[in-house]
Coordinates of C-alpha atoms in Angstrom, one line a residue:
M1 CA -144.7 35.6 27.9
A2 CA -144.9 31.8 27.0
A3 CA -148.0 30.0 28.1
R4 CA -147.5 27.5 30.9
L5 CA -147.8 23.9 29.7
K6 CA -150.3 21.5 31.3
Y7 CA -149.0 17.9 31.8
T8 CA -151.0 14.8 32.1
K9 CA -149.7 11.5 33.5
G10 CA -149.5 8.3 31.5
Q11 CA -147.3 5.3 30.8
K12 CA -143.6 5.5 30.2
C13 CA -142.5 7.1 27.0
G14 CA -139.9 4.5 26.0
K15 CA -138.6 6.5 23.0
E16 CA -135.0 7.6 22.5
D17 CA -132.6 6.3 25.1
N18 CA -135.4 4.4 26.6
C19 CA -137.1 7.6 27.9
K20 CA -138.8 7.0 31.3
S21 CA -140.9 10.1 31.3
T22 CA -144.6 9.7 32.3
L23 CA -145.7 13.3 31.8
Y24 CA -147.2 14.5 28.5
Y25 CA -148.5 17.8 27.1
L26 CA -150.4 18.9 24.0
Q27 CA -149.1 21.2 21.3
D28 CA -150.5 21.9 17.9
G29 CA -152.7 18.8 18.0
F30 CA -149.8 16.5 18.8
Q31 CA -148.8 14.9 22.1
Y32 CA -145.3 15.1 23.4
C33 CA -143.6 13.7 26.5
K34 CA -142.0 16.1 28.9
R35 CA -138.6 15.6 27.1
G36 CA -140.1 16.5 23.8
H37 CA -140.6 13.1 22.2
L38 CA -143.5 12.9 19.8
Q39 CA -146.0 10.2 20.6
E40 CA -147.5 8.4 17.7
G41 CA -150.8 6.5 17.6
I42 CA -152.3 8.3 20.6
P43 CA -155.3 10.6 19.9
T44 CA -154.6 14.2 21.0
Q45 CA -157.9 15.9 20.1
Q46 CA -160.4 16.1 22.9
D47 CA -164.0 15.5 21.9
E48 CA -167.0 17.0 23.8
D49 CA -168.0 13.5 24.9
D50 CA -164.6 13.1 26.5
F51 CA -165.1 16.1 28.8
G52 CA -164.0 15.4 32.3
T53 CA -162.0 12.3 31.4
Q54 CA -158.6 13.8 32.0
G55 CA -156.4 11.6 34.2
R56 CA -157.6 8.3 32.7
K57 CA -154.8 6.0 31.7
T58 CA -154.5 5.0 28.1
R59 CA -152.8 1.6 27.5
L60 CA -151.4 0.5 24.3
R61 CA -152.0 -3.0 23.1
R62 CA -148.9 -5.0 22.8
E63 CA -148.1 -6.5 19.5
K64 CA -148.7 -10.2 19.3
R65 CA -145.4 -12.0 19.1
E66 CA -145.1 -15.2 17.0
K67 CA -144.5 -18.2 19.2
V68 CA -141.3 -20.0 18.4
S69 CA -141.6 -23.8 18.7
Q70 CA -138.8 -25.6 20.6
I71 CA -139.3 -28.7 18.4
Y72 CA -137.6 -28.5 15.1
R73 CA -138.6 -30.5 12.0
G74 CA -137.3 -31.0 8.5
T75 CA -134.0 -29.7 7.3
T76 CA -133.7 -27.4 10.4
A77 CA -133.9 -30.4 12.7
T78 CA -131.4 -32.4 10.6
E79 CA -128.8 -29.6 10.5
L80 CA -129.2 -29.1 14.3
F81 CA -128.8 -32.8 14.9
L82 CA -125.7 -33.0 12.7
Q83 CA -124.1 -30.0 14.4
S84 CA -124.8 -31.5 17.9
Y85 CA -123.5 -34.9 16.7
Q86 CA -120.3 -33.3 15.3
L87 CA -119.8 -31.5 18.7
I88 CA -120.0 -34.8 20.5
L89 CA -117.5 -36.3 18.1
W90 CA -115.1 -33.5 18.6
K91 CA -115.4 -33.7 22.4
Q92 CA -114.6 -37.4 22.2
C93 CA -111.5 -36.8 20.0
Y94 CA -110.4 -34.1 22.4
A95 CA -110.7 -36.6 25.3
F96 CA -108.8 -39.3 23.4
I97 CA -106.0 -36.8 22.8
H98 CA -105.8 -34.9 26.1
T99 CA -107.0 -37.5 28.5
T100 CA -105.8 -40.8 27.2
S101 CA -102.7 -39.3 25.5
L102 CA -103.3 -40.5 21.9
P103 CA -101.6 -38.5 19.1
A104 CA -103.3 -35.3 17.9
E105 CA -103.4 -36.7 14.3
L106 CA -106.4 -38.7 15.4
E107 CA -108.7 -35.7 15.2
T108 CA -107.7 -35.1 11.6
V109 CA -108.3 -38.8 10.6
V110 CA -111.7 -38.9 12.4
K111 CA -112.7 -35.6 10.7
D112 CA -112.0 -37.1 7.3
L113 CA -114.1 -40.1 8.0
W114 CA -116.9 -37.9 9.2
V115 CA -116.7 -35.8 6.0
L116 CA -117.2 -38.9 3.9
R117 CA -120.2 -39.8 6.1
L118 CA -121.7 -36.4 5.5
Q119 CA -121.5 -36.7 1.7
L120 CA -124.3 -39.3 1.8
L121 CA -126.5 -37.1 4.0
K122 CA -126.8 -34.1 1.7
S123 CA -130.3 -35.1 0.8
K124 CA -131.3 -34.8 4.4
T125 CA -130.3 -31.1 4.5
D126 CA -131.9 -30.3 1.2
A127 CA -135.1 -28.3 1.8
T128 CA -136.7 -29.7 -1.4
S129 CA -136.2 -33.3 -0.2
D130 CA -139.3 -35.2 0.9
E131 CA -137.3 -37.9 2.8
D132 CA -138.3 -38.5 6.4
T133 CA -135.7 -38.0 9.1
M134 CA -135.5 -40.2 12.1
F135 CA -133.1 -39.7 15.1
S136 CA -132.0 -42.4 17.4
S137 CA -129.1 -42.9 19.8
Q138 CA -129.4 -46.7 19.6
P139 CA -127.6 -48.9 17.1
Q140 CA -129.4 -50.2 14.1
S141 CA -130.9 -53.7 14.2
E142 CA -128.5 -56.4 13.3
T143 CA -129.7 -59.0 10.8
E144 CA -126.7 -59.6 8.5
T145 CA -125.8 -63.0 9.9
E146 CA -128.7 -64.5 7.9
D147 CA -128.4 -62.3 4.8
N148 CA -126.9 -63.3 1.5
R149 CA -124.4 -61.3 -0.4
E150 CA -126.9 -59.4 -2.6
G151 CA -129.1 -58.7 0.4
V152 CA -126.2 -57.2 2.4
G153 CA -125.2 -55.0 -0.6
R154 CA -128.8 -53.6 -0.9
K155 CA -129.0 -53.0 2.8
W156 CA -125.9 -51.0 3.0
K157 CA -127.0 -48.8 0.1
V158 CA -130.1 -47.9 2.1
R159 CA -128.2 -47.4 5.4
G160 CA -125.9 -44.9 3.8
K161 CA -128.7 -42.4 3.9
D162 CA -129.8 -43.1 7.5
M163 CA -128.9 -40.7 10.2
P164 CA -125.9 -41.8 12.3
S165 CA -126.5 -43.2 15.8
L166 CA -124.6 -41.9 18.9
I167 CA -122.5 -45.1 19.3
E168 CA -121.1 -44.5 15.8
T169 CA -119.0 -41.7 17.3
L170 CA -117.0 -44.3 19.2
G171 CA -116.8 -46.5 16.1
L172 CA -115.4 -43.6 14.0
C173 CA -112.8 -43.0 16.7
Y174 CA -111.8 -46.7 16.7
L175 CA -111.5 -46.7 12.9
G176 CA -109.3 -43.6 13.1
I177 CA -107.1 -45.5 15.6
I178 CA -106.9 -48.4 13.2
L179 CA -105.8 -46.1 10.4
L180 CA -103.0 -44.8 12.6
R181 CA -102.0 -48.3 13.6
L182 CA -102.3 -47.5 17.3
P183 CA -102.3 -50.4 19.8
V184 CA -105.7 -49.6 21.4
S185 CA -108.2 -52.4 21.8
I186 CA -112.0 -52.3 21.6
G187 CA -112.2 -53.2 25.3
E188 CA -110.1 -50.2 26.2
I189 CA -112.5 -47.8 24.3
H190 CA -115.5 -49.6 26.0
R191 CA -114.0 -49.1 29.5
W192 CA -113.1 -45.4 28.8
A193 CA -116.7 -44.8 27.7
V194 CA -118.2 -46.6 30.6
R195 CA -115.9 -44.8 33.1
E196 CA -116.8 -41.4 31.4
D197 CA -113.1 -40.8 30.6
I198 CA -114.6 -40.2 27.1
P199 CA -118.0 -38.4 27.1
F200 CA -120.7 -40.9 26.3
I201 CA -122.5 -42.5 29.3
R202 CA -124.4 -39.3 30.2
A203 CA -126.1 -39.5 26.9
S204 CA -126.6 -43.2 26.4
P205 CA -125.6 -46.3 28.4
L206 CA -123.2 -48.6 26.6
E207 CA -124.0 -52.3 26.5
L208 CA -121.7 -55.2 25.7
D209 CA -121.4 -56.1 22.0
Q210 CA -122.8 -52.8 20.8
L211 CA -119.4 -51.3 20.0
C212 CA -118.2 -54.4 18.2
K213 CA -121.3 -54.6 16.0
T214 CA -121.0 -50.9 15.3
I215 CA -117.3 -51.2 14.2
H216 CA -118.2 -54.1 12.0
N217 CA -121.1 -52.2 10.4
L218 CA -119.0 -49.0 9.9
S219 CA -116.1 -50.9 8.3
L220 CA -118.6 -52.5 5.8
F221 CA -120.1 -49.1 5.2
Y222 CA -116.9 -47.4 4.2
T223 CA -115.8 -50.3 2.2
H224 CA -119.1 -50.5 0.3
H225 CA -119.6 -46.8 -0.4
F226 CA -116.1 -45.4 -0.7
S227 CA -113.9 -48.5 -1.4
L228 CA -111.9 -47.7 1.7
V229 CA -110.0 -50.7 3.0
F230 CA -108.8 -50.5 6.5
P231 CA -105.4 -52.0 7.4
P232 CA -105.0 -54.8 10.0
P233 CA -104.6 -53.7 13.6
N234 CA -101.2 -53.6 15.2
V235 CA -101.2 -57.3 16.0
P236 CA -97.8 -57.6 17.8
L237 CA -98.5 -54.9 20.3
L238 CA -102.2 -55.8 20.8
L239 CA -101.3 -59.4 21.4
Y240 CA -98.6 -58.5 23.9
K241 CA -101.0 -56.1 25.7
H242 CA -103.7 -58.8 26.0
I243 CA -101.2 -61.4 27.3
R244 CA -99.9 -59.0 29.9
N245 CA -103.3 -57.7 31.0
L246 CA -104.6 -61.3 31.4
S247 CA -101.5 -62.4 33.4
L248 CA -100.5 -65.1 30.9
P249 CA -97.0 -66.4 30.2
I250 CA -95.1 -64.6 27.4
T251 CA -94.4 -68.0 25.8
L252 CA -98.0 -67.8 24.4
Y253 CA -97.0 -64.9 22.1
P254 CA -95.0 -67.0 19.5
K255 CA -97.5 -69.9 19.8
T256 CA -100.4 -67.7 19.0
L257 CA -98.7 -66.3 15.9
Q258 CA -97.8 -69.8 14.8
I259 CA -101.4 -70.9 14.9
S260 CA -102.4 -67.8 12.9
Q261 CA -99.8 -68.7 10.3
L262 CA -101.1 -72.3 10.1
L263 CA -104.7 -71.0 9.5
S264 CA -103.5 -68.3 7.1
T265 CA -105.1 -65.6 9.2
T266 CA -104.5 -62.1 7.7
F267 CA -106.4 -60.1 10.4
D268 CA -108.1 -58.1 7.6
F269 CA -111.4 -56.4 8.1
P270 CA -114.3 -58.3 6.5
L271 CA -115.6 -57.4 3.1
A272 CA -119.3 -56.7 2.3
G273 CA -121.3 -59.9 2.1
F274 CA -119.3 -61.7 4.8
R275 CA -121.9 -63.6 6.9
Q276 CA -120.0 -63.6 10.2
Q277 CA -120.3 -60.5 12.2
T278 CA -118.6 -60.0 15.6
S279 CA -116.2 -62.9 15.1
S280 CA -115.0 -61.5 11.8
L281 CA -113.3 -58.5 13.4
P282 CA -109.5 -58.8 13.4
E283 CA -109.2 -58.2 17.1
I284 CA -111.8 -60.8 18.0
Q285 CA -109.9 -63.3 15.7
L286 CA -106.7 -62.5 17.5
I287 CA -108.2 -63.0 21.0
C288 CA -109.7 -66.3 19.8
L289 CA -106.3 -67.5 18.6
L290 CA -104.9 -66.6 22.0
I291 CA -107.6 -68.6 23.8
I292 CA -106.8 -71.6 21.6
A293 CA -103.1 -71.4 22.4
V294 CA -104.0 -71.3 26.1
K295 CA -106.2 -74.4 25.7
L296 CA -103.4 -76.2 23.9
Y297 CA -100.5 -75.4 26.2
H298 CA -102.3 -74.6 29.5
P299 CA -105.5 -76.6 29.5
F300 CA -108.1 -76.4 32.3
D301 CA -108.7 -80.2 32.8
G302 CA -105.8 -80.7 35.3
F303 CA -104.4 -83.8 33.5
T304 CA -100.7 -84.5 33.9
R305 CA -98.8 -83.8 30.7
R306 CA -95.2 -84.4 29.9
V307 CA -92.5 -82.5 28.0
R308 CA -89.3 -83.9 26.5
S309 CA -86.8 -81.3 27.9
L310 CA -86.5 -78.4 30.2
A311 CA -86.0 -76.2 27.1
D312 CA -89.5 -76.8 26.0
S313 CA -91.6 -73.7 26.1
A314 CA -94.5 -75.7 27.6
T315 CA -92.4 -76.8 30.6
L316 CA -94.2 -74.3 32.9
T317 CA -97.9 -74.3 33.1
I318 CA -100.5 -72.2 34.8
D319 CA -102.0 -73.1 38.1
W320 CA -105.6 -72.1 37.4
V321 CA -106.6 -72.2 41.0
K322 CA -104.0 -69.7 41.9
W323 CA -104.8 -67.7 38.8
I324 CA -108.4 -67.3 39.8
E325 CA -107.4 -66.3 43.3
V326 CA -105.1 -63.6 42.1
Q327 CA -107.7 -62.3 39.7
S328 CA -110.2 -61.9 42.5
F329 CA -107.7 -60.4 45.0
H330 CA -105.9 -58.1 42.6
N331 CA -109.0 -56.7 41.0
L332 CA -108.2 -54.1 38.3
H333 CA -111.3 -52.1 39.0
A334 CA -111.5 -52.0 42.8
T335 CA -109.2 -51.4 45.8
G336 CA -111.2 -53.2 48.4
E337 CA -114.4 -54.9 49.3
A338 CA -116.2 -51.7 50.3
H339 CA -115.4 -50.0 47.0
L340 CA -117.6 -50.0 43.9
R341 CA -116.2 -51.6 40.8
R342 CA -115.2 -48.8 38.5
G343 CA -117.4 -48.6 35.5
S344 CA -120.3 -50.5 37.0
E345 CA -122.0 -47.4 38.5
I346 CA -124.2 -46.9 35.5
N347 CA -125.8 -50.4 36.1
V348 CA -126.6 -49.9 39.7
T349 CA -130.2 -50.7 40.6
E350 CA -132.5 -50.0 43.5
R351 CA -131.7 -53.4 45.0
D352 CA -128.0 -52.7 44.7
V353 CA -128.4 -49.5 46.6
M354 CA -130.2 -51.2 49.5
E355 CA -127.3 -53.6 49.9
M356 CA -124.5 -51.0 49.7
T357 CA -122.3 -50.1 52.7
G358 CA -121.8 -46.5 53.7
E359 CA -118.6 -46.2 51.9
Q360 CA -120.1 -47.7 48.7
L361 CA -122.9 -45.2 48.9
D362 CA -120.4 -42.4 49.2
K363 CA -118.5 -43.6 46.2
Y364 CA -121.7 -43.9 44.2
M365 CA -122.8 -40.4 45.1
D366 CA -119.4 -39.1 44.2
W367 CA -119.7 -40.7 40.8
Y368 CA -123.2 -39.3 40.4
E369 CA -122.1 -35.8 41.4
R370 CA -119.1 -35.9 39.0
T371 CA -121.2 -37.3 36.1
Y372 CA -124.6 -35.6 36.3
V373 CA -124.4 -32.6 38.6
D374 CA -122.4 -29.5 37.7
E375 CA -122.7 -26.9 40.5
S376 CA -121.4 -24.2 38.3
R377 CA -124.6 -24.5 36.2
V378 CA -127.0 -24.4 39.2
E379 CA -129.6 -21.7 38.4
E380 CA -132.6 -20.1 40.0
K381 CA -134.6 -20.6 36.8
A382 CA -136.6 -23.7 36.1
R383 CA -134.4 -24.7 33.1
G384 CA -131.4 -25.3 35.3
L385 CA -131.1 -27.5 38.4
P386 CA -133.1 -25.5 41.0
K387 CA -130.8 -24.3 43.7
Q388 CA -133.5 -24.7 46.4
L389 CA -133.9 -28.4 45.4
L390 CA -130.2 -28.9 45.6
E391 CA -130.1 -27.3 49.1
M392 CA -133.1 -29.4 50.2
F393 CA -131.4 -32.7 49.2
P394 CA -127.6 -32.0 49.6
I395 CA -125.3 -34.5 47.9
S396 CA -122.3 -33.6 50.0
R397 CA -120.9 -36.0 52.6
P398 CA -122.4 -35.7 56.1
D399 CA -119.0 -35.6 57.8
G400 CA -118.0 -32.6 55.6
S401 CA -115.2 -34.5 53.8
S402 CA -114.7 -33.8 50.2
P403 CA -114.8 -36.7 47.6
S404 CA -111.6 -37.8 46.1
E405 CA -111.0 -36.1 42.8
Y406 CA -111.0 -38.4 39.7
I407 CA -107.8 -38.0 37.8
Y408 CA -107.3 -40.2 34.8
E409 CA -103.5 -40.2 35.0
Q410 CA -103.6 -41.3 38.6
M411 CA -106.2 -44.0 37.9
A412 CA -104.2 -45.3 34.9
A413 CA -101.1 -45.5 37.0
E414 CA -103.0 -47.5 39.6
D415 CA -104.3 -49.9 36.9
Q416 CA -100.8 -50.5 35.6
K417 CA -99.5 -51.1 39.2
T418 CA -102.3 -53.7 39.7
I419 CA -101.5 -55.4 36.5
D420 CA -97.8 -55.7 37.4
E421 CA -98.7 -57.1 40.9
R422 CA -101.1 -59.6 39.5
L423 CA -98.6 -60.7 36.8
N424 CA -95.8 -61.1 39.3
V425 CA -97.9 -63.3 41.5
V426 CA -99.2 -65.5 38.7
M427 CA -95.7 -66.0 37.2
G428 CA -94.4 -67.0 40.6
K429 CA -97.1 -69.7 40.9
L430 CA -96.4 -71.5 37.6
R431 CA -96.1 -75.3 38.0
L432 CA -93.3 -77.4 36.5
R433 CA -94.3 -80.3 34.2
T434 CA -92.6 -83.7 34.4
V435 CA -89.8 -84.0 31.9
V436 CA -89.6 -87.4 30.1
S437 CA -86.8 -87.9 27.6
D438 CA -87.5 -90.1 24.5
D439 CA -84.3 -92.2 25.0
S440 CA -85.4 -93.3 28.5
E441 CA -86.1 -97.1 28.6
D442 CA -88.9 -96.8 31.1
S443 CA -90.3 -93.5 29.8
V444 CA -93.5 -95.2 28.6
G445 CA -94.1 -97.6 31.4
A446 CA -93.3 -95.1 34.2
H447 CA -95.7 -92.5 32.8
E448 CA -98.6 -94.4 31.5
D449 CA -101.0 -91.8 33.0
S450 CA -99.3 -88.8 31.4
T451 CA -100.3 -87.3 28.1
Q452 CA -98.6 -85.1 25.5
I453 CA -99.0 -81.4 25.1
G454 CA -102.1 -80.6 23.0
S455 CA -103.8 -83.9 23.6
F456 CA -107.4 -84.2 24.9
Y457 CA -108.2 -80.8 23.5
K458 CA -111.6 -79.7 24.8
R459 CA -114.1 -77.7 22.6
Y460 CA -116.8 -75.7 24.3
R461 CA -119.9 -75.1 22.2
K462 CA -122.0 -73.2 24.8
V463 CA -121.5 -71.5 28.1
E464 CA -123.0 -74.5 30.0
D465 CA -120.1 -76.7 28.8
L466 CA -117.4 -74.5 30.5
T467 CA -115.7 -75.9 33.6
P468 CA -115.3 -73.6 36.5
H469 CA -111.7 -72.7 35.6
A470 CA -112.5 -72.3 31.9
K471 CA -115.5 -70.1 32.7
A472 CA -113.4 -67.8 34.9
F473 CA -110.8 -67.4 32.2
H474 CA -113.3 -66.8 29.4
E475 CA -115.2 -64.3 31.5
A476 CA -112.0 -62.3 32.0
V477 CA -111.3 -62.4 28.3
A478 CA -114.8 -61.3 27.4
E479 CA -114.6 -58.4 29.8
A480 CA -111.2 -57.4 28.4
I481 CA -112.5 -57.1 24.8
G482 CA -116.0 -55.8 25.6
V483 CA -118.2 -58.7 24.3
K484 CA -120.7 -61.1 25.9
L485 CA -119.5 -64.5 27.0
E486 CA -121.9 -66.3 24.7
I487 CA -120.5 -64.4 21.7
L488 CA -116.9 -65.2 22.6
I489 CA -117.7 -68.9 22.8
I490 CA -119.3 -68.8 19.4
A491 CA -116.3 -66.9 17.9
V492 CA -113.8 -69.4 19.4
G493 CA -115.8 -72.3 18.0
Q494 CA -115.7 -70.8 14.5
V495 CA -111.9 -70.5 14.6
E496 CA -111.7 -74.1 16.1
R497 CA -113.6 -75.4 13.1
K498 CA -111.0 -73.8 10.8
M499 CA -108.4 -75.7 12.8
V500 CA -110.2 -79.0 12.3
Q501 CA -110.4 -78.3 8.6
W502 CA -106.7 -77.6 8.5
R503 CA -105.9 -80.8 10.4
E504 CA -108.0 -82.9 8.1
A505 CA -106.4 -81.4 5.0
K506 CA -103.0 -82.0 6.5
L507 CA -103.7 -85.6 7.3
K508 CA -105.1 -86.1 3.8
A509 CA -102.0 -84.5 2.2
D510 CA -99.7 -86.6 4.4
K511 CA -101.6 -89.8 3.4
E512 CA -101.4 -88.9 -0.2
G513 CA -97.7 -88.1 0.2
D514 CA -97.2 -91.5 1.8
D515 CA -99.0 -93.3 -1.0
A516 CA -97.0 -91.5 -3.6
A517 CA -93.8 -92.4 -1.8
M518 CA -94.8 -96.1 -1.7
E519 CA -95.6 -95.9 -5.4
N520 CA -92.2 -94.4 -6.1
I521 CA -90.5 -97.1 -4.1
S522 CA -92.4 -99.8 -6.0
A523 CA -91.7 -98.2 -9.3
N524 CA -88.0 -97.9 -8.5
N525 CA -87.8 -101.5 -7.6
T526 CA -89.5 -102.5 -10.9
I527 CA -87.2 -100.4 -13.0
A528 CA -84.2 -101.8 -11.2
K529 CA -85.4 -105.3 -11.9
S530 CA -86.1 -104.6 -15.5
E531 CA -82.7 -103.1 -16.1
K532 CA -81.2 -106.1 -14.6
E533 CA -83.0 -108.3 -17.1
G534 CA -81.9 -106.0 -20.0
L535 CA -85.4 -104.4 -20.4
C536 CA -86.3 -100.7 -20.3
V537 CA -89.7 -99.7 -18.9
Y538 CA -91.1 -96.3 -19.5
S539 CA -93.8 -95.0 -17.2
H540 CA -94.3 -91.6 -18.8
Q541 CA -97.8 -90.7 -20.0
G542 CA -98.2 -90.4 -23.7
L543 CA -95.5 -93.0 -24.5
N544 CA -96.4 -96.4 -26.0

């Protein structure tokens, strides 16, 4: 008859199939759990000194686990950074394609540009490399306006090994758009990023001029390291889009292109060593030419100017008082006084909040909830947004109404409707200039106070020089292309200096042509007189 086993109680076995047995017995000097699992590392022989100690608990020391740091350094940090960067770039391409309806080929083009960028970062992922790695979401410092050609070349060789900044993702997407010749402006990309149509603002606020500087730097980067020359933007469609969005007459379209031909503007991207920065971008050059055309044919001074016939393209001129009123009333970014300006939520300060109305606060909280709070990721753990905290400070509306859903297609349709309404009102308010024919006897005396089209052209060298009407127009243009007003004034001034040089060269050529014509007339008279006297005069060089 088998002997009855005596069990002692201890901790959970935890052997096969996570055995939960806590009863143990001794057999042949070994300890087993009730289910027969052999226990290792636990003494089973009982010494005399241990008499009467049955029932005591024996605890095993847990193995010390190696702590894993949450901060990565070296090649591991670099690889993780590049993977995260590539994920953001892919998300932005996805938004461009599926939200703003750009062609799917954009993802392939941007991917190829990114692959070229990675070729210069191989040393960063090499474990044997001693180079330091620095990460920053801010753009690099800009000093190339004062650099010479050699300095710029050396600088770009160094920058090729620097880690990319976050804003370069938007720059890569824009260069991909340029390679596909799509009519998308820098200002549109800036607005899409600010409105969070393209994922960016949650990671880093986007300031004016940053995108333009980044595009300029990237174009120089690819030209210097890979000899990649980007084509000019789609000038005809971009120009038409700017004229329409700014509610300007379509007659400015051919005038702007004529000025570009006079100045031999090719709209090419700048090469390495070019001193100018923002103003050298093709799209900035195009918008500067448009501003010059407006100042020539629709000046802001209010002087009376005459035309020769009703067929003149400058017969109708803009009433700038009405233009400003229409711009203020038909705001592209707002639907009423109580609404926040779309895209300005990221710049809201504490003082702005104190001055907001109830509806404005609701709109701001709707934007904040849509941008920063994802209820599907609310967790009880500390790493997620604590559910108790969200319940303590609810962000839902007090009246129980749900915020209006943000749909890009609907917002884009509303923007186009606003542009159409604004354009129709401005075109209906155009003023008719006085027509004075050249064959009129009293044309000069009757219109002594009138001037010709293009006369009294006003150049603005700084923002303080702008008249109220001129300032309103330049501010609208600066916002449309995503640059600061000061930078726009400087860029326009640079193009105007080219016009002055062209005009001086033309006057010099005309003068030389007139002098040559007078010499020819004098020479012909001399030859005719000599032939009459029976003499032959030779004026060719080299003949005696």
